[in-house]
Amino acid sequence: MDPRGGRRVTDELRSRMVELLPRLRRFAVALTGDLDQGDDLVQETCMRALSRVDQWQPGTRLDSWMYRIAQNLWLDRMRAKKVRGVQVDVEAAEALAGPNGRRVVESRLTLDAVGAAMAYLPEDQRVLISLVCIDGLSYKEAAEVTQTPIGTVMSRLARARRELHARLEGHTREAIPRQQAPKPGRNT
């Protein structure tokens, strides 16, 4: 205990938080749709967690607690700004061109399309897609993080996957043109 009556941040807890950072960052970037905003959210999440360490219950999952803090901070930020969407940095995408520039740019375009499609999902579905499909949590773990019944998690994920599939199906046909095969009998 610290002199103020709260729980101290132990070396073990600090170490566990540091180990969690890559997963927390993936979650935050998926929530925000932007690396810089994701990093800001991770920093804010860590500051909030450290300042309220007395609210964490030892024996419970630290990752679930931190994901919940990040999600709540993001929801607060979204409510305050009333902004929704994904920003695409065209110059950064063009800078990716390397030895196989076409493949790199196509991959980046596909990744941007997935991010843009996720931006259309309701917040609850986007969070679950991030937790289950990106971070690899089980349905049960995602239900614990979001404090949602597992059946609701499953139905929201099914709706989110259908929506993403519908939005991305058109993208792959239109945005990434396929090369035409040469016509038989012509030397091209």
Coordinates of N, CA and C in Angstrom, one line a residue:
M1 N 0.8 -1.2 0.0 CA 0.0 0.0 0.0 C 0.9 1.2 0.0
D2 N 0.4 2.2 -0.7 CA 1.2 3.5 -0.7 C 0.6 4.4 0.5
P3 N 1.3 5.5 0.8 CA 0.8 6.3 1.9 C -0.6 6.9 1.7
R4 N -1.0 7.0 0.5 CA -2.4 7.6 0.3 C -3.5 6.6 0.4
G5 N -3.1 5.3 0.7 CA -4.1 4.3 1.0 C -4.4 3.5 -0.3
G6 N -3.9 3.8 -1.4 CA -4.1 3.0 -2.6 C -3.1 1.9 -2.8
R7 N -3.3 1.1 -3.7 CA -2.3 0.0 -4.0 C -1.2 0.5 -4.8
R8 N 0.0 0.1 -4.5 CA 1.2 0.5 -5.2 C 1.3 -0.2 -6.5
V9 N 2.0 0.4 -7.5 CA 2.3 -0.3 -8.7 C 3.6 -1.1 -8.5
T10 N 3.5 -2.3 -8.5 CA 4.6 -3.2 -8.2 C 5.4 -3.4 -9.5
D11 N 6.6 -3.9 -9.3 CA 7.5 -4.2 -10.5 C 6.8 -5.3 -11.3
E12 N 6.2 -6.2 -10.7 CA 5.5 -7.3 -11.4 C 4.3 -6.8 -12.2
L13 N 3.5 -5.9 -11.7 CA 2.4 -5.3 -12.4 C 2.9 -4.5 -13.5
R14 N 4.0 -3.7 -13.3 CA 4.5 -2.8 -14.3 C 5.1 -3.7 -15.5
S15 N 5.7 -4.8 -15.1 CA 6.3 -5.7 -16.1 C 5.1 -6.4 -17.0
R16 N 4.0 -6.8 -16.3 CA 2.9 -7.3 -17.0 C 2.3 -6.3 -18.0
M17 N 2.2 -5.1 -17.5 CA 1.7 -4.0 -18.4 C 2.5 -3.8 -19.6
V18 N 3.9 -3.8 -19.4 CA 4.8 -3.7 -20.6 C 4.6 -4.8 -21.5
E19 N 4.5 -6.0 -21.0 CA 4.3 -7.2 -21.9 C 3.0 -7.1 -22.7
L20 N 2.0 -6.4 -22.2 CA 0.7 -6.2 -22.8 C 0.7 -5.2 -23.9
L21 N 1.7 -4.3 -23.9 CA 1.7 -3.1 -24.8 C 1.5 -3.5 -26.3
P22 N 2.2 -4.5 -26.8 CA 1.9 -4.7 -28.3 C 0.5 -5.1 -28.6
R23 N -0.1 -5.9 -27.7 CA -1.5 -6.3 -27.9 C -2.5 -5.1 -27.7
L24 N -2.2 -4.3 -26.7 CA -3.0 -3.1 -26.5 C -2.9 -2.1 -27.6
R25 N -1.7 -2.0 -28.2 CA -1.5 -1.1 -29.4 C -2.3 -1.6 -30.6
R26 N -2.3 -2.9 -30.9 CA -3.1 -3.4 -32.0 C -4.5 -3.1 -31.8
F27 N -5.0 -3.3 -30.5 CA -6.4 -3.0 -30.2 C -6.7 -1.6 -30.4
A28 N -5.8 -0.7 -29.9 CA -6.0 0.8 -30.0 C -6.0 1.2 -31.5
V29 N -5.1 0.7 -32.3 CA -5.0 1.1 -33.7 C -6.3 0.6 -34.4
A30 N -6.8 -0.6 -34.1 CA -8.0 -1.1 -34.7 C -9.2 -0.2 -34.3
L31 N -9.2 0.2 -33.1 CA -10.3 1.1 -32.6 C -10.3 2.5 -33.3
T32 N -9.1 3.0 -33.4 CA -9.0 4.4 -33.9 C -8.8 4.5 -35.4
G33 N -8.3 3.4 -36.0 CA -8.1 3.4 -37.5 C -6.9 4.2 -37.9
D34 N -6.0 4.5 -36.9 CA -4.9 5.4 -37.2 C -3.7 5.1 -36.2
L35 N -2.5 4.9 -36.7 CA -1.4 4.6 -35.8 C -1.1 5.7 -34.8
D36 N -1.1 6.9 -35.2 CA -0.8 8.0 -34.2 C -1.9 8.1 -33.1
Q37 N -3.1 8.0 -33.6 CA -4.2 8.1 -32.6 C -4.2 6.8 -31.7
G38 N -3.9 5.7 -32.3 CA -3.8 4.5 -31.5 C -2.7 4.6 -30.5
D39 N -1.5 5.1 -30.8 CA -0.4 5.3 -29.9 C -0.8 6.3 -28.8
D40 N -1.5 7.3 -29.1 CA -2.0 8.3 -28.1 C -3.0 7.6 -27.2
L41 N -3.8 6.7 -27.7 CA -4.8 6.0 -26.9 C -4.1 5.1 -25.9
V42 N -3.1 4.4 -26.4 CA -2.3 3.5 -25.5 C -1.7 4.3 -24.4
Q43 N -1.1 5.4 -24.7 CA -0.4 6.2 -23.7 C -1.5 6.7 -22.7
E44 N -2.6 7.1 -23.1 CA -3.6 7.6 -22.2 C -4.2 6.4 -21.4
T45 N -4.3 5.3 -22.0 CA -4.8 4.1 -21.3 C -3.8 3.7 -20.2
C46 N -2.5 3.7 -20.5 CA -1.5 3.4 -19.4 C -1.5 4.4 -18.3
M47 N -1.6 5.6 -18.6 CA -1.7 6.7 -17.6 C -2.9 6.5 -16.7
R48 N -4.0 6.2 -17.3 CA -5.3 6.0 -16.6 C -5.1 4.7 -15.7
A49 N -4.6 3.7 -16.2 CA -4.4 2.4 -15.5 C -3.5 2.6 -14.3
L50 N -2.4 3.3 -14.5 CA -1.4 3.5 -13.4 C -2.0 4.4 -12.3
S51 N -2.8 5.4 -12.8 CA -3.4 6.3 -11.8 C -4.6 5.7 -11.0
R52 N -5.1 4.6 -11.5 CA -6.2 4.0 -10.9 C -6.0 2.5 -10.6
V53 N -4.7 2.2 -10.3 CA -4.3 0.8 -10.1 C -5.1 0.2 -9.0
D54 N -5.6 1.0 -8.0 CA -6.3 0.5 -6.9 C -7.7 -0.1 -7.3
Q55 N -8.1 0.2 -8.6 CA -9.4 -0.3 -9.1 C -9.2 -1.7 -9.7
W56 N -8.0 -2.1 -10.0 CA -7.7 -3.4 -10.6 C -7.8 -4.4 -9.5
Q57 N -8.5 -5.5 -9.8 CA -8.6 -6.6 -8.8 C -7.5 -7.7 -9.1
P58 N -6.6 -7.8 -8.2 CA -5.6 -8.9 -8.4 C -6.3 -10.2 -8.6
G59 N -5.8 -11.0 -9.5 CA -6.4 -12.3 -9.8 C -7.3 -12.3 -11.0
T60 N -7.7 -11.0 -11.4 CA -8.5 -10.9 -12.6 C -7.5 -10.6 -13.8
R61 N -8.0 -10.7 -15.0 CA -7.2 -10.5 -16.2 C -6.8 -9.0 -16.4
L62 N -5.5 -8.8 -16.3 CA -5.0 -7.4 -16.5 C -5.4 -6.9 -18.0
D63 N -5.2 -7.8 -18.9 CA -5.5 -7.4 -20.3 C -7.0 -7.0 -20.5
S64 N -7.9 -7.7 -19.9 CA -9.3 -7.3 -20.0 C -9.5 -6.0 -19.4
W65 N -8.9 -5.7 -18.3 CA -9.1 -4.4 -17.6 C -8.5 -3.3 -18.4
M66 N -7.4 -3.5 -19.0 CA -6.7 -2.4 -19.8 C -7.5 -2.2 -21.1
Y67 N -8.0 -3.3 -21.8 CA -8.8 -3.2 -23.0 C -10.0 -2.3 -22.7
R68 N -10.6 -2.6 -21.5 CA -11.8 -1.9 -21.2 C -11.5 -0.4 -21.0
I69 N -10.4 -0.1 -20.3 CA -10.0 1.3 -20.1 C -9.9 2.0 -21.5
A70 N -9.1 1.3 -22.4 CA -8.9 1.9 -23.7 C -10.2 2.1 -24.5
Q71 N -11.1 1.1 -24.4 CA -12.4 1.2 -25.1 C -13.2 2.4 -24.5
N72 N -13.2 2.5 -23.2 CA -14.0 3.6 -22.6 C -13.4 5.0 -22.9
L73 N -12.1 5.1 -22.9 CA -11.4 6.3 -23.3 C -11.8 6.7 -24.7
W74 N -11.7 5.7 -25.6 CA -12.0 6.0 -27.0 C -13.5 6.4 -27.2
L75 N -14.4 5.7 -26.5 CA -15.8 6.1 -26.6 C -16.0 7.5 -26.0
D76 N -15.3 7.9 -25.0 CA -15.4 9.2 -24.4 C -14.9 10.2 -25.4
R77 N -13.8 9.9 -26.1 CA -13.2 10.8 -27.1 C -14.2 11.0 -28.3
M78 N -14.8 9.9 -28.7 CA -15.7 9.9 -29.8 C -16.9 10.7 -29.5
R79 N -17.4 10.6 -28.3 CA -18.6 11.3 -27.9 C -18.3 12.8 -27.9
A80 N -17.1 13.1 -27.4 CA -16.7 14.5 -27.3 C -16.5 15.2 -28.6
K81 N -15.9 14.5 -29.5 CA -15.6 15.1 -30.9 C -16.7 14.9 -31.9
K82 N -17.6 13.8 -31.7 CA -18.6 13.5 -32.6 C -18.1 13.3 -34.0
V83 N -16.9 12.7 -34.1 CA -16.2 12.4 -35.3 C -16.1 10.9 -35.6
R84 N -16.3 10.5 -36.8 CA -16.1 9.1 -37.1 C -15.5 9.0 -38.5
G85 N -14.5 8.1 -38.7 CA -13.9 7.8 -40.0 C -12.5 7.5 -39.9
V86 N -11.9 7.2 -41.0 CA -10.5 6.8 -41.1 C -9.8 7.7 -42.0
Q87 N -8.6 8.2 -41.6 CA -7.9 9.1 -42.4 C -6.8 8.3 -43.1
V88 N -6.7 8.6 -44.4 CA -5.7 7.8 -45.2 C -4.6 8.8 -45.6
D89 N -3.4 8.5 -45.4 CA -2.2 9.3 -45.7 C -1.7 8.9 -47.1
V90 N -2.1 9.5 -48.1 CA -1.7 9.1 -49.5 C -0.2 9.2 -49.7
E91 N 0.5 10.2 -49.2 CA 1.9 10.3 -49.3 C 2.6 9.1 -48.7
A92 N 2.1 8.7 -47.5 CA 2.8 7.5 -46.8 C 2.6 6.3 -47.7
A93 N 1.4 6.1 -48.3 CA 1.1 4.9 -49.1 C 2.1 4.9 -50.4
E94 N 2.3 6.1 -50.9 CA 3.1 6.2 -52.1 C 4.6 5.9 -51.7
A95 N 5.0 6.3 -50.5 CA 6.4 6.1 -50.1 C 6.7 4.6 -49.9
L96 N 5.7 3.8 -49.8 CA 5.9 2.3 -49.6 C 6.5 1.6 -50.9
A97 N 6.4 2.3 -52.0 CA 6.8 1.6 -53.3 C 8.3 1.2 -53.1
G98 N 8.6 0.0 -53.3 CA 9.9 -0.5 -53.2 C 10.2 -1.5 -54.4
P99 N 11.0 -2.5 -54.2 CA 11.4 -3.4 -55.3 C 10.1 -4.0 -55.9
N100 N 9.1 -4.4 -55.1 CA 7.9 -4.9 -55.7 C 6.8 -3.9 -55.3
G101 N 6.9 -2.7 -55.8 CA 6.0 -1.6 -55.4 C 4.6 -1.9 -55.6
R102 N 4.2 -2.5 -56.8 CA 2.8 -2.8 -57.0 C 2.2 -3.7 -55.9
R103 N 2.9 -4.7 -55.6 CA 2.3 -5.6 -54.5 C 2.2 -4.9 -53.2
V104 N 3.2 -4.1 -52.8 CA 3.2 -3.3 -51.6 C 2.0 -2.4 -51.6
V105 N 1.9 -1.6 -52.7 CA 0.8 -0.6 -52.8 C -0.6 -1.3 -52.8
E106 N -0.7 -2.5 -53.5 CA -2.0 -3.2 -53.5 C -2.3 -3.7 -52.1
S107 N -1.3 -4.2 -51.4 CA -1.5 -4.7 -50.0 C -2.0 -3.5 -49.1
R108 N -1.3 -2.4 -49.3 CA -1.7 -1.2 -48.5 C -3.1 -0.7 -48.8
L109 N -3.4 -0.7 -50.1 CA -4.8 -0.4 -50.5 C -5.8 -1.3 -49.9
T110 N -5.5 -2.6 -49.9 CA -6.4 -3.6 -49.3 C -6.5 -3.3 -47.8
L111 N -5.4 -3.1 -47.2 CA -5.4 -2.8 -45.7 C -6.2 -1.5 -45.4
D112 N -6.1 -0.5 -46.3 CA -6.8 0.8 -46.1 C -8.3 0.5 -46.3
A113 N -8.6 -0.4 -47.3 CA -10.0 -0.7 -47.6 C -10.7 -1.4 -46.4
V114 N -9.9 -2.3 -45.8 CA -10.4 -3.0 -44.6 C -10.6 -2.0 -43.4
G115 N -9.7 -1.1 -43.3 CA -9.9 0.0 -42.3 C -11.1 0.9 -42.5
A116 N -11.2 1.2 -43.8 CA -12.4 2.0 -44.2 C -13.7 1.3 -44.0
A117 N -13.7 0.0 -44.3 CA -14.9 -0.8 -44.1 C -15.2 -1.0 -42.6
M118 N -14.2 -1.1 -41.8 CA -14.4 -1.2 -40.4 C -14.9 0.1 -39.8
A119 N -14.6 1.2 -40.4 CA -15.1 2.5 -39.9 C -16.6 2.6 -40.0
Y120 N -17.2 1.8 -41.0 CA -18.6 1.8 -41.1 C -19.4 0.9 -40.1
L121 N -18.6 0.1 -39.5 CA -19.2 -0.8 -38.5 C -19.6 0.0 -37.2
P122 N -20.7 -0.4 -36.6 CA -21.0 0.2 -35.3 C -19.8 0.0 -34.3
E123 N -19.6 0.8 -33.4 CA -18.5 0.8 -32.4 C -18.4 -0.6 -31.8
D124 N -19.6 -1.2 -31.3 CA -19.5 -2.4 -30.6 C -19.0 -3.6 -31.5
Q125 N -19.4 -3.5 -32.8 CA -18.9 -4.6 -33.7 C -17.5 -4.4 -34.0
R126 N -17.0 -3.1 -34.2 CA -15.6 -2.9 -34.5 C -14.7 -3.3 -33.4
V127 N -15.2 -3.1 -32.2 CA -14.4 -3.5 -31.0 C -14.2 -5.0 -31.0
L128 N -15.3 -5.7 -31.2 CA -15.3 -7.2 -31.2 C -14.5 -7.8 -32.3
I129 N -14.6 -7.2 -33.5 CA -13.7 -7.7 -34.6 C -12.2 -7.5 -34.3
S130 N -11.9 -6.4 -33.6 CA -10.5 -6.1 -33.2 C -10.1 -7.2 -32.2
L131 N -10.9 -7.4 -31.2 CA -10.5 -8.3 -30.1 C -10.4 -9.8 -30.6
V132 N -11.4 -10.2 -31.4 CA -11.4 -11.6 -31.8 C -10.5 -11.9 -33.0
C133 N -10.7 -11.1 -34.1 CA -10.0 -11.4 -35.4 C -8.6 -10.8 -35.4
I134 N -8.3 -9.7 -34.7 CA -7.0 -9.1 -34.8 C -6.1 -9.6 -33.6
D135 N -6.7 -9.5 -32.4 CA -5.9 -9.8 -31.2 C -6.0 -11.3 -30.8
G136 N -7.0 -12.0 -31.4 CA -7.0 -13.5 -31.2 C -7.7 -13.9 -29.9
L137 N -8.5 -13.0 -29.3 CA -9.2 -13.4 -28.1 C -10.3 -14.4 -28.4
S138 N -10.6 -15.3 -27.5 CA -11.8 -16.2 -27.7 C -13.1 -15.4 -27.5
Y139 N -14.2 -16.0 -28.0 CA -15.5 -15.3 -27.8 C -15.7 -15.0 -26.3
K140 N -15.4 -16.0 -25.5 CA -15.6 -15.8 -24.0 C -14.8 -14.7 -23.5
E141 N -13.5 -14.6 -23.9 CA -12.6 -13.5 -23.4 C -13.1 -12.2 -23.9
A142 N -13.6 -12.1 -25.2 CA -14.1 -10.8 -25.7 C -15.4 -10.4 -25.0
A143 N -16.2 -11.4 -24.6 CA -17.4 -11.1 -23.8 C -17.0 -10.6 -22.4
E144 N -16.0 -11.1 -21.8 CA -15.5 -10.5 -20.5 C -15.0 -9.1 -20.7
V145 N -14.2 -8.9 -21.7 CA -13.6 -7.5 -21.9 C -14.7 -6.5 -22.1
T146 N -15.7 -6.8 -23.0 CA -16.8 -5.9 -23.3 C -17.9 -5.9 -22.4
Q147 N -17.9 -6.9 -21.4 CA -19.0 -7.1 -20.5 C -20.3 -7.3 -21.2
T148 N -20.3 -8.2 -22.2 CA -21.4 -8.5 -23.0 C -21.6 -10.0 -23.0
P149 N -22.9 -10.5 -23.0 CA -23.2 -11.9 -23.1 C -22.5 -12.5 -24.3
I150 N -22.1 -13.8 -24.2 CA -21.3 -14.4 -25.3 C -22.2 -14.6 -26.5
G151 N -23.5 -14.8 -26.3 CA -24.4 -14.9 -27.5 C -24.5 -13.6 -28.2
T152 N -24.5 -12.5 -27.5 CA -24.5 -11.2 -28.2 C -23.2 -11.0 -28.9
V153 N -22.0 -11.4 -28.3 CA -20.7 -11.3 -29.0 C -20.8 -12.1 -30.3
M154 N -21.3 -13.3 -30.3 CA -21.4 -14.1 -31.5 C -22.2 -13.5 -32.6
S155 N -23.4 -12.9 -32.2 CA -24.3 -12.3 -33.2 C -23.7 -11.0 -33.8
R156 N -23.1 -10.2 -32.9 CA -22.4 -9.0 -33.4 C -21.3 -9.3 -34.3
L157 N -20.5 -10.3 -34.0 CA -19.4 -10.7 -34.9 C -19.9 -11.2 -36.2
A158 N -21.0 -12.0 -36.2 CA -21.6 -12.5 -37.5 C -22.0 -11.3 -38.3
R159 N -22.7 -10.4 -37.7 CA -23.2 -9.2 -38.5 C -22.0 -8.4 -39.0
A160 N -21.0 -8.2 -38.2 CA -19.8 -7.4 -38.6 C -19.1 -8.1 -39.8
R161 N -18.9 -9.4 -39.7 CA -18.3 -10.2 -40.8 C -19.1 -10.1 -42.1
R162 N -20.4 -10.2 -42.0 CA -21.2 -10.0 -43.2 C -21.0 -8.7 -43.8
E163 N -21.1 -7.6 -43.0 CA -20.9 -6.3 -43.4 C -19.5 -6.0 -44.1
L164 N -18.5 -6.5 -43.4 CA -17.2 -6.4 -44.0 C -17.0 -7.1 -45.3
H165 N -17.6 -8.3 -45.4 CA -17.5 -9.1 -46.6 C -18.2 -8.3 -47.7
A166 N -19.4 -7.8 -47.4 CA -20.1 -7.1 -48.5 C -19.4 -5.9 -49.0
R167 N -18.8 -5.1 -48.1 CA -18.1 -3.9 -48.4 C -16.8 -4.2 -49.2
L168 N -16.1 -5.3 -48.7 CA -14.8 -5.6 -49.3 C -14.9 -6.4 -50.6
E169 N -16.0 -7.1 -50.8 CA -16.2 -7.8 -52.1 C -16.2 -6.9 -53.3
G170 N -16.9 -5.7 -53.2 CA -16.8 -4.7 -54.2 C -15.5 -4.1 -54.4
H171 N -14.8 -3.9 -53.3 CA -13.4 -3.3 -53.3 C -12.5 -4.1 -54.1
T172 N -12.4 -5.4 -53.9 CA -11.4 -6.2 -54.6 C -11.7 -6.3 -56.1
R173 N -12.9 -6.2 -56.5 CA -13.2 -6.3 -57.9 C -12.9 -4.9 -58.6
E174 N -13.2 -3.8 -57.9 CA -13.1 -2.5 -58.5 C -11.8 -1.8 -58.3
A175 N -11.2 -1.9 -57.1 CA -10.1 -1.0 -56.8 C -8.8 -1.7 -57.2
I176 N -8.7 -3.0 -57.3 CA -7.5 -3.6 -57.7 C -7.7 -4.3 -59.1
P177 N -7.4 -3.6 -60.2 CA -7.7 -4.2 -61.5 C -6.8 -5.4 -61.7
R178 N -7.3 -6.4 -62.3 CA -6.6 -7.6 -62.7 C -6.0 -7.4 -64.1
Q179 N -4.8 -8.0 -64.3 CA -4.1 -7.9 -65.6 C -4.9 -8.8 -66.6
Q180 N -5.0 -8.3 -67.8 CA -5.7 -9.1 -68.8 C -4.7 -10.1 -69.4
A181 N -5.2 -11.3 -69.6 CA -4.4 -12.4 -70.2 C -4.3 -12.1 -71.7
P182 N -3.2 -12.4 -72.3 CA -3.1 -12.2 -73.7 C -4.0 -13.1 -74.5
K183 N -4.5 -12.6 -75.6 CA -5.5 -13.4 -76.4 C -4.7 -14.5 -77.1
P184 N -5.3 -15.7 -77.3 CA -4.6 -16.8 -78.0 C -4.3 -16.4 -79.4
G185 N -3.2 -16.8 -79.9 CA -2.8 -16.6 -81.3 C -2.1 -15.3 -81.5
R186 N -2.0 -14.5 -80.5 CA -1.3 -13.2 -80.7 C 0.0 -13.2 -79.9
N187 N 1.0 -12.7 -80.5 CA 2.3 -12.5 -79.9 C 2.4 -11.2 -79.2
T188 N 2.2 -11.2 -77.9 CA 2.2 -9.9 -77.2 C 3.2 -9.9 -76.1

